[in-house]
Short mmCIF file of C-alpha atoms and ligand atoms in Angstrom, two decimals:
data_model
loop_
_atom_site.label_atom_id
_atom_site.label_comp_id
_atom_site.label_asym_id
_atom_site.label_seq_id
_atom_site.Cartn_x
_atom_site.Cartn_y
_atom_site.Cartn_z
CA UNK S 1 -22.24 5.72 12.38
CA UNK S 2 -22.63 8.18 15.24
CA UNK S 3 -24.90 11.08 14.23
CA UNK S 4 -22.48 13.86 13.26
CA UNK S 5 -22.91 17.40 14.46
CA UNK S 6 -21.82 20.69 12.89
CA UNK S 7 -19.05 21.26 15.42
CA UNK S 8 -17.58 17.79 14.92
CA UNK S 9 -14.17 17.90 13.29
CA UNK S 10 -13.69 16.28 9.91
CA UNK S 11 -12.15 12.82 9.78
CA UNK S 12 -9.80 12.85 6.80
CA UNK S 13 -9.02 9.80 4.62
CA UNK S 14 -5.95 9.59 2.35
CA UNK S 15 -6.41 6.95 -0.33
CA UNK S 16 -3.65 5.56 -2.55
CA UNK S 17 -4.55 6.52 -6.14
CA UNK S 18 -5.73 3.84 -8.55
CA UNK S 19 -7.29 0.41 -8.10
CA UNK S 20 -6.97 0.44 -4.30
CA UNK S 21 -8.85 3.74 -4.03
CA UNK S 22 -11.74 2.47 -6.17
CA UNK S 23 -12.00 -0.73 -4.14
CA UNK S 24 -11.86 1.26 -0.90
CA UNK S 25 -14.66 3.57 -2.02
CA UNK S 26 -16.79 0.53 -2.96
CA UNK S 27 -16.19 -1.00 0.47
CA UNK S 28 -16.99 2.28 2.25
CA UNK S 29 -20.22 2.59 0.25
CA UNK S 30 -21.25 -0.84 1.44
CA UNK S 31 -21.16 0.42 5.03
CA UNK S 32 -23.04 3.60 4.16
CA UNK S 33 -20.14 5.98 3.67
CA UNK S 34 -20.46 7.65 0.32
CA UNK S 35 -18.69 10.53 -1.36
CA UNK S 36 -20.74 11.65 -4.35
CA UNK S 37 -18.34 14.49 -5.11
CA UNK S 38 -15.59 11.99 -5.82
CA UNK S 39 -17.53 10.26 -8.60
CA UNK S 40 -17.38 13.28 -10.92
CA UNK S 41 -14.55 12.19 -13.21
CA UNK S 42 -14.35 15.65 -14.83
CA UNK S 43 -13.55 17.34 -11.55
CA UNK S 44 -10.04 18.69 -10.90
CA UNK S 45 -10.73 18.95 -7.20
CA UNK S 46 -8.17 17.30 -4.94
CA UNK S 47 -10.21 16.97 -1.78
CA UNK S 48 -13.78 15.76 -1.45
CA UNK S 49 -16.21 16.26 1.41
CA UNK S 50 -19.17 14.40 2.82
CA UNK S 51 -20.65 17.25 4.85
CA UNK S 52 -23.38 15.16 6.48
CA UNK S 53 -20.91 12.63 7.92
CA UNK S 54 -18.15 15.21 8.53
CA UNK S 55 -15.68 13.22 6.41
CA UNK S 56 -13.07 14.34 3.89
CA UNK S 57 -11.25 12.25 1.29
CA UNK S 58 -8.22 12.86 -0.87
CA UNK S 59 -6.21 10.80 -3.33
CA UNK S 60 -2.43 10.68 -3.07
CA UNK S 61 0.45 8.73 -4.57
CA UNK S 62 0.67 5.45 -2.65
CA UNK S 63 4.06 6.08 -1.01
CA UNK S 64 2.83 9.48 0.25
CA UNK S 65 -0.18 8.01 2.09
CA UNK S 66 1.76 6.89 5.22
CA UNK S 67 3.45 10.33 5.28
CA UNK S 68 0.11 12.17 5.38
CA UNK S 69 -1.09 9.82 8.11
CA UNK S 70 2.07 10.04 10.25
CA UNK S 71 1.92 13.86 10.28
CA UNK S 72 -1.83 13.87 10.97
CA UNK S 73 -2.75 15.58 7.67
CA UNK S 74 -4.95 12.53 7.26
CA UNK S 75 -6.45 10.61 10.19
CA UNK S 76 -6.85 7.42 8.19
CA UNK S 77 -5.08 6.00 5.14
CA UNK S 78 -5.54 3.07 2.82
CA UNK S 79 -2.47 1.70 1.08
CA UNK S 80 -0.77 -1.58 0.16
CA UNK S 81 1.29 -3.35 2.81
CA UNK S 82 4.27 -3.13 0.42
CA UNK S 83 4.20 0.65 0.83
CA UNK S 84 3.75 0.41 4.60
CA UNK S 85 6.84 -1.82 4.86
CA UNK S 86 8.89 0.35 2.53
CA UNK S 87 7.96 3.70 4.10
CA UNK S 88 8.21 2.47 7.71
CA UNK S 89 6.25 5.43 9.16
CA UNK S 90 4.98 5.82 12.70
CA UNK S 91 1.34 4.88 12.13
CA UNK S 92 -0.99 2.20 13.47
CA UNK S 93 -1.84 -0.54 11.00
CA UNK S 94 -5.38 -1.45 12.03
CA UNK S 95 -7.05 -3.58 9.38
CA UNK S 96 -6.38 -5.94 6.47
CA UNK S 97 -9.02 -4.92 3.95
CA UNK S 98 -8.78 -8.25 2.14
CA UNK S 99 -8.32 -6.93 -1.38
CA UNK S 100 -5.26 -6.05 -3.45
CA UNK S 101 -3.79 -9.43 -2.58
CA UNK S 102 -0.42 -10.12 -4.21
CA UNK S 103 3.13 -11.20 -3.25
CA UNK S 104 6.49 -9.50 -2.91
CA UNK S 105 8.97 -11.74 -4.71
CA UNK S 106 12.49 -12.09 -5.99
CA UNK S 107 12.10 -12.68 -9.72
CA UNK S 108 14.39 -13.21 -12.66
CA UNK S 109 15.29 -15.63 -15.42
CA UNK S 110 15.41 -19.29 -14.33
CA UNK S 111 19.20 -19.13 -14.75
CA UNK S 112 19.45 -16.69 -11.82
CA UNK S 113 18.22 -19.30 -9.32
CA UNK S 114 21.75 -20.52 -8.82
CA UNK S 115 23.04 -17.05 -7.98
CA UNK S 116 20.58 -16.92 -5.09
CA UNK S 117 21.50 -20.35 -3.78
CA UNK S 118 25.21 -19.67 -3.76
CA UNK S 119 24.92 -16.29 -2.08
CA UNK S 120 26.78 -14.56 -4.87
CA UNK S 121 27.11 -10.80 -4.92
CA UNK S 122 24.35 -9.94 -7.40
CA UNK S 123 22.53 -6.84 -8.60
CA UNK S 124 18.92 -6.41 -7.53
CA UNK S 125 16.68 -3.83 -9.26
CA UNK S 126 13.60 -2.71 -7.33
CA UNK S 127 11.11 0.03 -6.45
CA UNK S 128 11.43 -1.25 -2.87
CA UNK S 129 15.07 -0.85 -1.73
CA UNK S 130 14.21 -1.09 1.97
CA UNK S 131 12.28 -4.34 1.59
CA UNK S 132 15.00 -5.78 -0.69
CA UNK S 133 17.74 -4.79 1.76
CA UNK S 134 15.91 -6.27 4.75
CA UNK S 135 15.36 -9.53 2.84
CA UNK S 136 18.84 -10.01 1.42
CA UNK S 137 20.90 -8.60 4.30
CA UNK S 138 18.92 -9.62 7.37
CA UNK S 139 17.07 -12.75 6.29
CA UNK S 140 19.28 -14.37 3.65
CA UNK S 141 22.57 -12.87 4.81
CA UNK S 142 23.56 -12.28 1.20
CA UNK S 143 25.48 -9.15 0.17
CA UNK S 144 23.89 -7.60 -2.91
CA UNK S 145 23.95 -4.32 -4.83
CA UNK S 146 20.52 -2.72 -4.79
CA UNK S 147 19.52 -0.51 -7.72
CA UNK S 148 16.48 1.70 -7.18
CA UNK S 149 14.04 1.99 -10.12
CA UNK S 150 10.69 3.76 -10.28
CA UNK S 151 8.65 1.32 -12.39
CA UNK S 152 8.73 -1.30 -15.16
CA UNK S 153 11.25 -3.08 -12.97
CA UNK S 154 10.97 -6.26 -15.08
CA UNK S 155 13.24 -4.53 -17.59
CA UNK S 156 16.15 -4.91 -15.18
CA UNK S 157 17.21 -8.49 -16.04
CA UNK S 158 16.08 -8.17 -19.68
CA UNK S 159 18.48 -5.33 -20.48
CA UNK S 160 21.08 -6.70 -18.04
CA UNK S 161 20.89 -3.85 -15.59
CA UNK S 162 20.43 -6.42 -12.84
CA UNK S 163 20.50 -10.18 -12.21
CA UNK S 164 17.14 -10.26 -10.43
CA UNK S 165 14.35 -7.92 -9.30
CA UNK S 166 12.34 -7.55 -6.12
CA UNK S 167 8.80 -6.68 -7.14
CA UNK S 168 5.10 -7.27 -6.71
CA UNK S 169 3.58 -10.28 -8.44
CA UNK S 170 -0.18 -10.41 -8.77
CA UNK S 171 -1.29 -12.62 -11.69
CA UNK S 172 2.27 -13.37 -12.82
CA UNK S 173 1.50 -12.37 -16.41
CA UNK S 174 4.06 -9.51 -16.58
CA UNK S 175 6.74 -12.02 -15.59
CA UNK S 176 5.57 -14.71 -18.02
CA UNK S 177 5.36 -12.32 -20.95
CA UNK S 178 8.93 -11.23 -20.31
CA UNK S 179 10.53 -14.64 -19.80
CA UNK S 180 10.95 -14.20 -16.05
CA UNK S 181 9.70 -16.21 -13.08
CA UNK S 182 9.30 -16.10 -9.32
CA UNK S 183 12.54 -17.35 -7.75
CA UNK S 184 11.78 -16.71 -4.08
CA UNK S 185 8.77 -15.36 -2.20
CA UNK S 186 9.41 -12.62 0.36
CA UNK S 187 5.92 -12.02 1.81
CA UNK S 188 2.21 -11.82 1.00
CA UNK S 189 0.69 -8.33 0.55
CA UNK S 190 -2.76 -6.72 0.65
CA UNK S 191 -4.50 -3.39 1.16
CA UNK S 192 -4.34 -2.15 4.75
CA UNK S 193 -5.97 0.63 6.74
CA UNK S 194 -3.60 2.80 8.78
CA UNK S 195 -4.42 5.39 11.43
CA UNK S 196 -2.59 8.39 12.85
CA UNK S 197 -1.43 7.66 16.40
CA UNK S 198 -3.00 10.80 17.94
CA UNK S 199 -6.27 10.43 15.99
CA UNK S 200 -6.55 6.89 17.33
CA UNK S 201 -6.90 8.41 20.84
CA UNK S 202 -8.70 11.68 20.06
CA UNK S 203 -11.23 10.14 17.66
CA UNK S 204 -11.35 6.71 19.29
CA UNK S 205 -15.14 6.37 19.16
CA UNK S 206 -15.61 7.28 15.51
CA UNK S 207 -12.63 5.23 14.37
CA UNK S 208 -13.65 2.19 16.42
CA UNK S 209 -17.14 2.36 14.97
CA UNK S 210 -15.74 2.58 11.45
CA UNK S 211 -13.45 -0.40 12.02
CA UNK S 212 -16.29 -2.44 13.49
CA UNK S 213 -18.49 -1.79 10.46
CA UNK S 214 -15.67 -2.61 8.05
CA UNK S 215 -14.75 -5.81 9.89
CA UNK S 216 -18.39 -6.92 9.79
CA UNK S 217 -18.58 -6.24 6.06
CA UNK S 218 -15.25 -7.97 5.29
CA UNK S 219 -16.25 -11.06 7.30
CA UNK S 220 -19.45 -11.37 5.22
CA UNK S 221 -17.69 -11.07 1.87
C1 PRP Y 1 3.01 -3.96 -10.83
C2 PRP Y 1 4.28 -4.73 -10.52
C3 PRP Y 1 4.41 -5.65 -11.68
C4 PRP Y 1 2.97 -5.95 -12.05
C5 PRP Y 1 2.58 -7.31 -11.50
O1 PRP Y 1 3.34 -2.94 -11.68
O2 PRP Y 1 5.37 -3.84 -10.37
O3 PRP Y 1 5.08 -5.02 -12.75
O4 PRP Y 1 2.15 -4.94 -11.46
O5 PRP Y 1 1.29 -7.69 -11.88
P1 PRP Y 1 1.01 -9.07 -12.58
O6 PRP Y 1 1.69 -10.15 -11.79
O7 PRP Y 1 -0.51 -9.21 -12.50
O8 PRP Y 1 1.48 -9.02 -14.01
P2 PRP Y 1 2.43 -1.67 -11.92
O9 PRP Y 1 1.34 -2.00 -12.87
O10 PRP Y 1 1.99 -1.13 -10.62
O11 PRP Y 1 3.41 -0.64 -12.66
P3 PRP Y 1 4.97 -0.34 -12.52
O12 PRP Y 1 5.67 -1.41 -13.30
O13 PRP Y 1 5.16 0.98 -13.14
O14 PRP Y 1 5.33 -0.37 -11.07
#
């Protein structure tokens, strides 16, 4: 990385809380970007600084990451492509980080397959109403009722709130354990790096260097 100076502005990273953030920090460490402050699990701090590299990091709820990046409160964000599609913010998507791979799928009991084939008006429960709408209305041309949930979406067909769900499938074990299956695949997903559109110009050198180092590391993995 370019040798930072005291008057250099901080580059700020917004990381989606949870598994993605841990993986991102591991990857950043591999290219020499560390944030010791962040490792203190007892800390209630919300923002962490690497003074030497003039970098700042904060954790946010996944769906808020593109918001911070669009408004420039963070220069760089890391979040799943599901969230990028759902939030549809004005940001540059610059890199597939290669982890957090999973699929966005239409799932339900095997008996629901028919309802999809015959384009019946069905109920779809999901945390991703925009993605579900785009898939059913614009790709399948099927009119459906979309019901927004905030988690444990697999409950939808079990308690007969909905006929099917649109959700993320990683190992498939949540589906299996609840008697559901993948009925149709919408798209593959993975962790992506996004960049604020102004930062991309103003901090072009530092961001390009970061992307180069990450690409090199990902290619070796
Ligand atoms: C996600 C997703 C599925 C599950 C898929 O839920 O919504 O429920 O993981 O993973 P699997 O295929 O490996 O079983 P998450 O754990 O994020 O919680 P949520 O249900 O509250 O959204």
